[in-house]
Coordinates of C-alpha atoms and ligand atoms in Angstrom, one line a residue:
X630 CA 77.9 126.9 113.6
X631 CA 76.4 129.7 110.6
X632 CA 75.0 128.0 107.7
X633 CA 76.5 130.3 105.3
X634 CA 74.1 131.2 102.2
X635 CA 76.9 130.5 99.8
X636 CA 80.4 129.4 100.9
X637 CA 82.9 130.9 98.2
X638 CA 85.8 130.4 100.7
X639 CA 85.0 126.6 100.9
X640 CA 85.0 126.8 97.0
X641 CA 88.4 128.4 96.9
X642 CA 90.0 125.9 99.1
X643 CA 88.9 123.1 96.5
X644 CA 90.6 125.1 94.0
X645 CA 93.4 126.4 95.5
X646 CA 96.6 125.3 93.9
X647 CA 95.1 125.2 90.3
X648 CA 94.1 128.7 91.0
X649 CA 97.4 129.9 92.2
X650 CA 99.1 128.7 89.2
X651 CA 96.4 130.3 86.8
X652 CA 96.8 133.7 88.5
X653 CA 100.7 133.3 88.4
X654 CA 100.7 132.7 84.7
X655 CA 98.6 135.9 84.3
X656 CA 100.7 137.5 86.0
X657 CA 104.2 136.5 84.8
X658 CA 102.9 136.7 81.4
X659 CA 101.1 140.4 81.7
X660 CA 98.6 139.9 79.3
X661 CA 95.7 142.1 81.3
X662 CA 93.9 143.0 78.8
X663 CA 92.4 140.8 75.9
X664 CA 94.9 137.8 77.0
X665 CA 95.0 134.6 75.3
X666 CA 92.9 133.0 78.5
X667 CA 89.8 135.8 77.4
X668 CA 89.5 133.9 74.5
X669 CA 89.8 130.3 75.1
X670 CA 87.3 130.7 78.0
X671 CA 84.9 132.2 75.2
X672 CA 85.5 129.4 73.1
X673 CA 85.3 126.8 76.4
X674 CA 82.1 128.8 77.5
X675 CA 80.2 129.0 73.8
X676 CA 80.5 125.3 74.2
X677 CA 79.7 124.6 77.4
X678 CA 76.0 126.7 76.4
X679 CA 75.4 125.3 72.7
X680 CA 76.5 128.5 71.2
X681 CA 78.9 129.5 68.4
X682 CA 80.1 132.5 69.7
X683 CA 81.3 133.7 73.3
X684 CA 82.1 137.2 74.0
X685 CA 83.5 137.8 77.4
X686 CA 82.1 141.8 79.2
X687 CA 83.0 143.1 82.2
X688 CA 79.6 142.1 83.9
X689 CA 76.3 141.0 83.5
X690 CA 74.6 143.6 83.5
X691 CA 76.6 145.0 80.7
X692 CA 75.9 141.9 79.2
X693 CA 72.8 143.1 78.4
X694 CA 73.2 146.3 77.8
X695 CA 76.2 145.4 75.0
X696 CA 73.4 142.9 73.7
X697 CA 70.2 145.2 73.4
X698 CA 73.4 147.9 71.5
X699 CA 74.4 145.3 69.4
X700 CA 70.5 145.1 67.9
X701 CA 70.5 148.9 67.7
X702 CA 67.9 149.6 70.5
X703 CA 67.2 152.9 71.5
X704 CA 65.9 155.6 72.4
X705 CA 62.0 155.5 71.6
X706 CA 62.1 151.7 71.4
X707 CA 60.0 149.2 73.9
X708 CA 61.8 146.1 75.8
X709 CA 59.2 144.0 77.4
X710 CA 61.1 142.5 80.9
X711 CA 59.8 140.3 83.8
X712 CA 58.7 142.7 87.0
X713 CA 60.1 139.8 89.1
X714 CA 64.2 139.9 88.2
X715 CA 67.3 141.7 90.0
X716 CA 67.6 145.3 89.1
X717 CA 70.6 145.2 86.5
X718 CA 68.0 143.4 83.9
X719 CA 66.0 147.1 84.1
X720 CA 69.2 149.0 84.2
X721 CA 70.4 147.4 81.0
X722 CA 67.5 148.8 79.2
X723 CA 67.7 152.3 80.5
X724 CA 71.1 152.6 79.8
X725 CA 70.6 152.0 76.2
X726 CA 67.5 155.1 76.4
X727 CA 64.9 152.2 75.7
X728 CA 61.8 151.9 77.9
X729 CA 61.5 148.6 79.9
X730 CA 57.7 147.3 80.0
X731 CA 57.2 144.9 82.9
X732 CA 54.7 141.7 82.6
X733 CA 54.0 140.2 85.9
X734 CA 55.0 136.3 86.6
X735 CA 53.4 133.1 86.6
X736 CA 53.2 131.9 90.2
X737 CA 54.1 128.4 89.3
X738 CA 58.1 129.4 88.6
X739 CA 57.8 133.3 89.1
X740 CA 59.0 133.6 85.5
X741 CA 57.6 136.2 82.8
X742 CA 54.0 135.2 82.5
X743 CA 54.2 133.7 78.9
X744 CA 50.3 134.1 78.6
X745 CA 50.2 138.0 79.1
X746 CA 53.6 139.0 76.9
X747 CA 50.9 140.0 73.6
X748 CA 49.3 142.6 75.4
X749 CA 52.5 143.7 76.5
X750 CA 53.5 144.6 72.5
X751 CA 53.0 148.2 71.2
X752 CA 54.2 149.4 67.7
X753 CA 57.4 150.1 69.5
X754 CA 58.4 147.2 71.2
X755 CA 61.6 146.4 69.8
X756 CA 62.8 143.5 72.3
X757 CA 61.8 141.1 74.7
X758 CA 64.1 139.9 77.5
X759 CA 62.7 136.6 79.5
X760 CA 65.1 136.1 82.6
X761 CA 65.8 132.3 83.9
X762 CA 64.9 133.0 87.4
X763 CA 66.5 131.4 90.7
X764 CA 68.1 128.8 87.5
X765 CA 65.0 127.3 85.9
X766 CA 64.7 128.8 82.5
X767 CA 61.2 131.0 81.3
X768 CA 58.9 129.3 78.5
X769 CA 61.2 129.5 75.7
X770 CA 59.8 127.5 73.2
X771 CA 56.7 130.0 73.4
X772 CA 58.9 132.6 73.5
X773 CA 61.0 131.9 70.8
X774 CA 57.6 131.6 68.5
X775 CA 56.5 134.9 70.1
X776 CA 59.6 136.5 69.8
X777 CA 59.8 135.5 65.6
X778 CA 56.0 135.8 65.0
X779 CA 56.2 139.5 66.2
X780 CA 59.6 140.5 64.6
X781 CA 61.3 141.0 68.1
X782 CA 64.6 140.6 69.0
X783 CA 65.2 138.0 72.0
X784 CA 67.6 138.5 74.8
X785 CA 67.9 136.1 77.7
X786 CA 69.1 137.1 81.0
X787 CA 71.2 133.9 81.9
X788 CA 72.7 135.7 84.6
X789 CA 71.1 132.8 87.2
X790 CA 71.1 129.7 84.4
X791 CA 74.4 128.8 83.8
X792 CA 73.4 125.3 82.4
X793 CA 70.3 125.5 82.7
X794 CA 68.0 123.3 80.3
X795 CA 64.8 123.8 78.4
X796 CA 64.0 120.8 76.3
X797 CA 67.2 120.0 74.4
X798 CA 68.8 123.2 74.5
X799 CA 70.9 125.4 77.3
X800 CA 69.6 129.0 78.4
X801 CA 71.7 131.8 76.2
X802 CA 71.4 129.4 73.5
X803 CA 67.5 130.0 72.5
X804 CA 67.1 133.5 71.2
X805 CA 69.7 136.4 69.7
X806 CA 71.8 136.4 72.3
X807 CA 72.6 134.8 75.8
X808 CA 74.0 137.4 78.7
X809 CA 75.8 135.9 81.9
X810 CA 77.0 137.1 84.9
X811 CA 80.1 136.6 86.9
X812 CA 79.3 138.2 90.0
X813 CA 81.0 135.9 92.4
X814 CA 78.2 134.4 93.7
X815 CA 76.4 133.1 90.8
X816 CA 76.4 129.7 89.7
X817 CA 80.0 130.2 88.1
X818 CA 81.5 132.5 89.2
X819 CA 84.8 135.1 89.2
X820 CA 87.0 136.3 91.7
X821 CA 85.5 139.9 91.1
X822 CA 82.9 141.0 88.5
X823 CA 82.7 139.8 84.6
X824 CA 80.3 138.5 82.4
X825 CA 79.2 137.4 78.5
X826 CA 77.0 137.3 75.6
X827 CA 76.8 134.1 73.7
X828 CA 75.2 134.1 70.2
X829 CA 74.8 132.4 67.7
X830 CA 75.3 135.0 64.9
X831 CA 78.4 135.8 63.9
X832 CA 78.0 139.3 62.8
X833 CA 76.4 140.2 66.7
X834 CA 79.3 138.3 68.2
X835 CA 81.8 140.6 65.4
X836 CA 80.0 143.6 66.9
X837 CA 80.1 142.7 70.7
X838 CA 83.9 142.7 70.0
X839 CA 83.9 146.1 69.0
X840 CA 81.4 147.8 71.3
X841 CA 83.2 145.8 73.9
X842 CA 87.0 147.6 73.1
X843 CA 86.5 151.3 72.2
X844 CA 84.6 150.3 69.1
X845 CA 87.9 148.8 67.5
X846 CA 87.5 146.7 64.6
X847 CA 91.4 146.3 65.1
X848 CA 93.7 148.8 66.8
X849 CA 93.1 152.7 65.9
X850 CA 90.2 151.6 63.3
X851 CA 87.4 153.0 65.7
X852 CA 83.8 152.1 63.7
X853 CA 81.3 153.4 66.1
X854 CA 81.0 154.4 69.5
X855 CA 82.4 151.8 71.7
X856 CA 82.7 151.4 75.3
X857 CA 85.3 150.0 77.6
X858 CA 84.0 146.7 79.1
X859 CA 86.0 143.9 78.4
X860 CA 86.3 140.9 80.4
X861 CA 89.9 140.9 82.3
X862 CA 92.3 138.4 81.8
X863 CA 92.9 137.5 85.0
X864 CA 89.3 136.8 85.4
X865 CA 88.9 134.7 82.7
X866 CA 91.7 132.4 83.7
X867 CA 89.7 132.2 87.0
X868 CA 86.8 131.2 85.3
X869 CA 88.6 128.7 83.0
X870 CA 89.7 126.9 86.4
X871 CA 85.9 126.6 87.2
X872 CA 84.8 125.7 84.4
X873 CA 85.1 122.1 84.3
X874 CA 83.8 122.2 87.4
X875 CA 80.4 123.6 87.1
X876 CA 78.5 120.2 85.9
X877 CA 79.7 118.9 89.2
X878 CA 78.5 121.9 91.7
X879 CA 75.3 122.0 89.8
X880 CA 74.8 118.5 90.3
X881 CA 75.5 118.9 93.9
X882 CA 73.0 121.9 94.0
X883 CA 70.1 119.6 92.6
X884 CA 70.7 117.2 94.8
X885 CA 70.4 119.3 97.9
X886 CA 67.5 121.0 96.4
X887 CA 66.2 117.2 96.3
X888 CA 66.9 117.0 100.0
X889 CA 65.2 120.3 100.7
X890 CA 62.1 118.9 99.0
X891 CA 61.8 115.8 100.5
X892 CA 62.8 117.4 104.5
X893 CA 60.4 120.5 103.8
X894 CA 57.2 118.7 101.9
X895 CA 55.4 118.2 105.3
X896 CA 57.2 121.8 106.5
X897 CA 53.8 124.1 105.3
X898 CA 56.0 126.2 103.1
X899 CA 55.6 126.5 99.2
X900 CA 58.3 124.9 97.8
X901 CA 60.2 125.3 94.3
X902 CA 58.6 123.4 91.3
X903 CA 60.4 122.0 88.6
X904 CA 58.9 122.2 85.6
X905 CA 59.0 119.4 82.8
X906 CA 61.7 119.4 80.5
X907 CA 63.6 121.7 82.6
X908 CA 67.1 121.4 84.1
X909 CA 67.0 123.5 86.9
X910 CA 69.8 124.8 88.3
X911 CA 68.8 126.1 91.3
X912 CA 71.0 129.3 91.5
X913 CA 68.3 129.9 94.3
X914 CA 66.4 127.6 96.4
X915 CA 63.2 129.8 97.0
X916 CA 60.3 129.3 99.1
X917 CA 57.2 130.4 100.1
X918 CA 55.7 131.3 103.5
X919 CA 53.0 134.2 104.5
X920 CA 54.7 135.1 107.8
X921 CA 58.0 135.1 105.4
X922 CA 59.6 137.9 107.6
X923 CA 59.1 136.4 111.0
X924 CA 60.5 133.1 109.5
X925 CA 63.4 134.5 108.2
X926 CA 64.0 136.1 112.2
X927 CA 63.5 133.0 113.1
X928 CA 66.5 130.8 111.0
X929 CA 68.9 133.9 111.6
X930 CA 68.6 133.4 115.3
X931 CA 69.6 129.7 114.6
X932 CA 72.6 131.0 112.6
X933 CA 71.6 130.2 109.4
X934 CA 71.8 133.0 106.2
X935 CA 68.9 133.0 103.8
X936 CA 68.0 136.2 101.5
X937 CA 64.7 137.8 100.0
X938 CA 65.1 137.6 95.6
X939 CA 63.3 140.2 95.6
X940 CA 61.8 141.9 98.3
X941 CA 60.5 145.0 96.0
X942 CA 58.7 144.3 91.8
X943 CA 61.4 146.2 89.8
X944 CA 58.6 148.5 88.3
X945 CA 58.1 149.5 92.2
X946 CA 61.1 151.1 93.6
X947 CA 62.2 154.5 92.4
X948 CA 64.1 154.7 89.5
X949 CA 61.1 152.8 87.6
X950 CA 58.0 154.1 89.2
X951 CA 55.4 155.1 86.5
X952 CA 56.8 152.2 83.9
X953 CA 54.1 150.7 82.0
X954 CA 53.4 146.8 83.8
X955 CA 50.8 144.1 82.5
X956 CA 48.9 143.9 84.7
X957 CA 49.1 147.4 86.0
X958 CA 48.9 145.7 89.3
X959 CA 51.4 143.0 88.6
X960 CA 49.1 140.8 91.0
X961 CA 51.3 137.7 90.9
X962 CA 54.8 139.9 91.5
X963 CA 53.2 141.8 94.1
X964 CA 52.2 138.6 96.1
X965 CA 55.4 137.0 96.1
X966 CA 57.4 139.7 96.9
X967 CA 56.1 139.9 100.0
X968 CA 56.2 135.6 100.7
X969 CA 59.4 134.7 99.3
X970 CA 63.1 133.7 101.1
X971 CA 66.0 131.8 99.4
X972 CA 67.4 129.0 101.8
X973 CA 71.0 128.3 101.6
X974 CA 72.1 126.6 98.5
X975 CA 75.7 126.5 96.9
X976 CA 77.4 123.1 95.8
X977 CA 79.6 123.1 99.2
X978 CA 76.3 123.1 101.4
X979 CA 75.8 119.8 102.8
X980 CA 73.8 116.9 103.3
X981 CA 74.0 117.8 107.4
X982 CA 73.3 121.4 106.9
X983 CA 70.4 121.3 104.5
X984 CA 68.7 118.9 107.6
X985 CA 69.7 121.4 110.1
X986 CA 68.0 124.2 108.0
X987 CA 64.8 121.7 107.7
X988 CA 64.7 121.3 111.3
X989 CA 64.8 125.1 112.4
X990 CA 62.0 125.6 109.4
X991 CA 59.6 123.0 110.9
X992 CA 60.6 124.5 114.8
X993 CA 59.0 127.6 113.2
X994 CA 55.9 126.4 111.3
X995 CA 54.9 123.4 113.7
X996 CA 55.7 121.0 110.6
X997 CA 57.2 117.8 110.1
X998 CA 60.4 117.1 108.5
X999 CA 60.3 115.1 106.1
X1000 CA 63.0 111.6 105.2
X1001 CA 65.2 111.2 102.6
X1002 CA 65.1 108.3 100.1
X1003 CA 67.6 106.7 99.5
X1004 CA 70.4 108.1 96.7
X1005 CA 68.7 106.0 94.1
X1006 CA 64.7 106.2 94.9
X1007 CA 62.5 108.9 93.4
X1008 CA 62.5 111.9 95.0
X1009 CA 59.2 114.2 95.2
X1010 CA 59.6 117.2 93.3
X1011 CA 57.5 119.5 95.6
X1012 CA 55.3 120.5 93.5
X1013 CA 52.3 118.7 94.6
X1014 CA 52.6 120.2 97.9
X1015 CA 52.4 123.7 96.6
X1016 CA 49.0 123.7 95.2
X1017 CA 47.1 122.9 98.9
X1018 CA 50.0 125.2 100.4
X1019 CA 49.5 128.5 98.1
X1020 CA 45.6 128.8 98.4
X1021 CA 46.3 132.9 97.1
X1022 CA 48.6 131.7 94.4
X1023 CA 46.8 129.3 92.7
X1024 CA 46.2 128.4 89.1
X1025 CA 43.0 130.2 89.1
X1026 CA 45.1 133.7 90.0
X1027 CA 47.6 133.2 87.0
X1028 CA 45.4 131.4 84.0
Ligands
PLP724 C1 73.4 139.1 88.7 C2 72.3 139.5 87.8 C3 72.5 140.4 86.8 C4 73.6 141.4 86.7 O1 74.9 140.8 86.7 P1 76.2 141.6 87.3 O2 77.3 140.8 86.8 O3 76.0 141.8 88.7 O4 76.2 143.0 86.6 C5 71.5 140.6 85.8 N1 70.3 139.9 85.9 C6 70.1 139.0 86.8 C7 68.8 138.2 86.8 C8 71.1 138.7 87.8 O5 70.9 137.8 88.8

């Protein structure tokens, strides 16, 4: 039997009759385009993430791109980025003509290193955009400081974090603006591609509607050059069907990522920490190993998926060779890249699987697995195994 990475078909047949009937309603109704369901998911969706304002796009990454627009960057302008994120994150930036400036990761949650972002500022560094890898959220409280002290505009890529919790606030509620992705496999997801920006100022949120739509203010008033990426109707009613569900499948995802801790603390591989006063999400359940390839052989010849997020630092495949990185080395990014895999993880994964995955882990690296406590004991977090397991990616290599 495959251990599927994510099981969207399971998910489906959870959902099935309330979906039917939201798709139907689209449909009999023909609202496509900007339909009443586009905006009440906004409105659900603001909430859900402690924001005033939702405004739905047609994906994530034009999420981002529609939010670095918004706050007029440019051409000539600097966007300081994390050289450990997906693609779409540096795409953003280029699209708008702005230059994206990589700053390596701390090896603790492989998010933007917050202790190396100041050398990363020039006189044209307009932006900064943390991203809330694998689901655990980048240091925002530093940030936000940063981000004020030095007059720059803050963007989070959310695209992993729906949920996800940094002290008493929820990632896309911290800085300027919020962006999330749809992409079917992410933490809630669409039947097909979509996306958002949630903010907290009205007059971004006003503008996103625009830029969004042609640059309508209303029909045949065209105010600036605007750009077709609205979020569809029909995907919004999807997504307003998940919705109420996501507290649950997140819930299920940290309790499996529990599970993986406790199986794979024995197992010699670096597991994920979770840092305090973080809700982490666990989009991704990443870990560490230094024969990571032959590993990863290894669980697909037991039938079970995993993935590599990401086998390649941004700053060094082709389209961004020659961007400026700090370090130049990205020593940190560099390093993971080549020791990281994501396990299965997705809220329909269970209990079973996650020990079957534990056991072909510990058949490879001559480990042990580990027991479960019981539902109400404490559960290790991993992170005290990661220390003695991570000799190259220690403190010493990041402070
Ligand atoms: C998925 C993702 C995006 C892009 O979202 P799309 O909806 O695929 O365009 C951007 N950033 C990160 C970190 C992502 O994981």
């Amino acid at each position: 039997m495959t251990i599927p990475f994510v099981d969207l078909a399971g998910q489906y047949q959870e959902l099935r009759d309330e979906m039917m009937h939201a798709v139907d309603t689209v449909m009999t109704k023909a609202n496509f385009i900007l339909g009443n369901q586009v905006d009440e998911f906004e409105n659900a969706f603001a909430e859900y993430c402690g924001a005033k304002y939702c405004v739905g796009v047609a994906n994530g990454t034009d999420a981002i791109e529609m939010a670095l627009r918004a706050h007029d960057i440019g051409p000539g302008d600097e966007v300081i980025t994390s050289a450990n994120t997906f693609m779409a994150t540096a795409i953003a930036i280029a699209k708008v003509g702005a230059e994206a400036v990589f700053v390596d990761v701390a090896a603790v949650d492989a998010n933007i290193d917050v202790n190396l972002i100041a050398e990363a500022v020039s006189p044209r560094t307009k932006a900064i955009i943390p991203v809330h890898l694998y689901g655990q959220t980048a240091e925002m409280d530093v940030l936000v400081e940063f981000a004020n002290d030095n007059n720059l505009v803050l963007i989070e890529d959310a695209a992993q974090a729906h949920g996800a919790e940094c002290g008493e606030l929820r990632a896309g509620s911290f800085g300027n603006a919020g962006c999330f992705s749809f992409y079917p496999g992410k933490n809630l997801g669409a039947y097909g591609d979509g996306g958002a920006v949630v903010t907290n100022d009205e007059k971004i949120a006003e503008r996103l509607r625009m830029i969004r739509n042609y640059g309508q203010r209303q029909k045949n008033v065209f105010e600036e050059l605007g750009y077709n990426c609205r979020l569809d109707t029909m995907q919004a009613a999807i997504l307003q069907v998940k919705l109420p569900h996501l507290e649950r499948w997140t819930e299920a995802r940290r309790s499996r990522a529990k599970e993986y801790n406790q199986l794979l603390a024995s197992s010699g591989l670096v597991l994920p920490t979770e840092l305090a006063e973080r809700r982490h999400v666990y989009h991704l359940y990443v870990v560490q190993h230094p024969e990571r390839d032959a590993l990863i052989s290894h669980l697909q010849s037991r039938d079970i998926q995993v993935g590599i997020h990401y086998p390649t630092p941004v700053p060094h495949t082709p389209p961004f060779a020659g961007s400026k990185c700090v370090p130049a080395e990205l020593p940190i990014a560099t390093a993971l890249a080549k020791r990281i895999l994501s396990l299965p993880m997705c809220p329909q994964l269970t209990t079973e699987q996650v020990k079957v995955v534990a056991g072909a882990v510990c058949e490879y690296t001559g480990g042990v697995v580990g027991e479960l406590t019981p539902v109400n004991g404490v559960a290790s977090n991993g992170a005290a195994n990661n220390a003695a397991a991570s000799p190259e990616l220690s403190s010493e290599a990041t402070s």
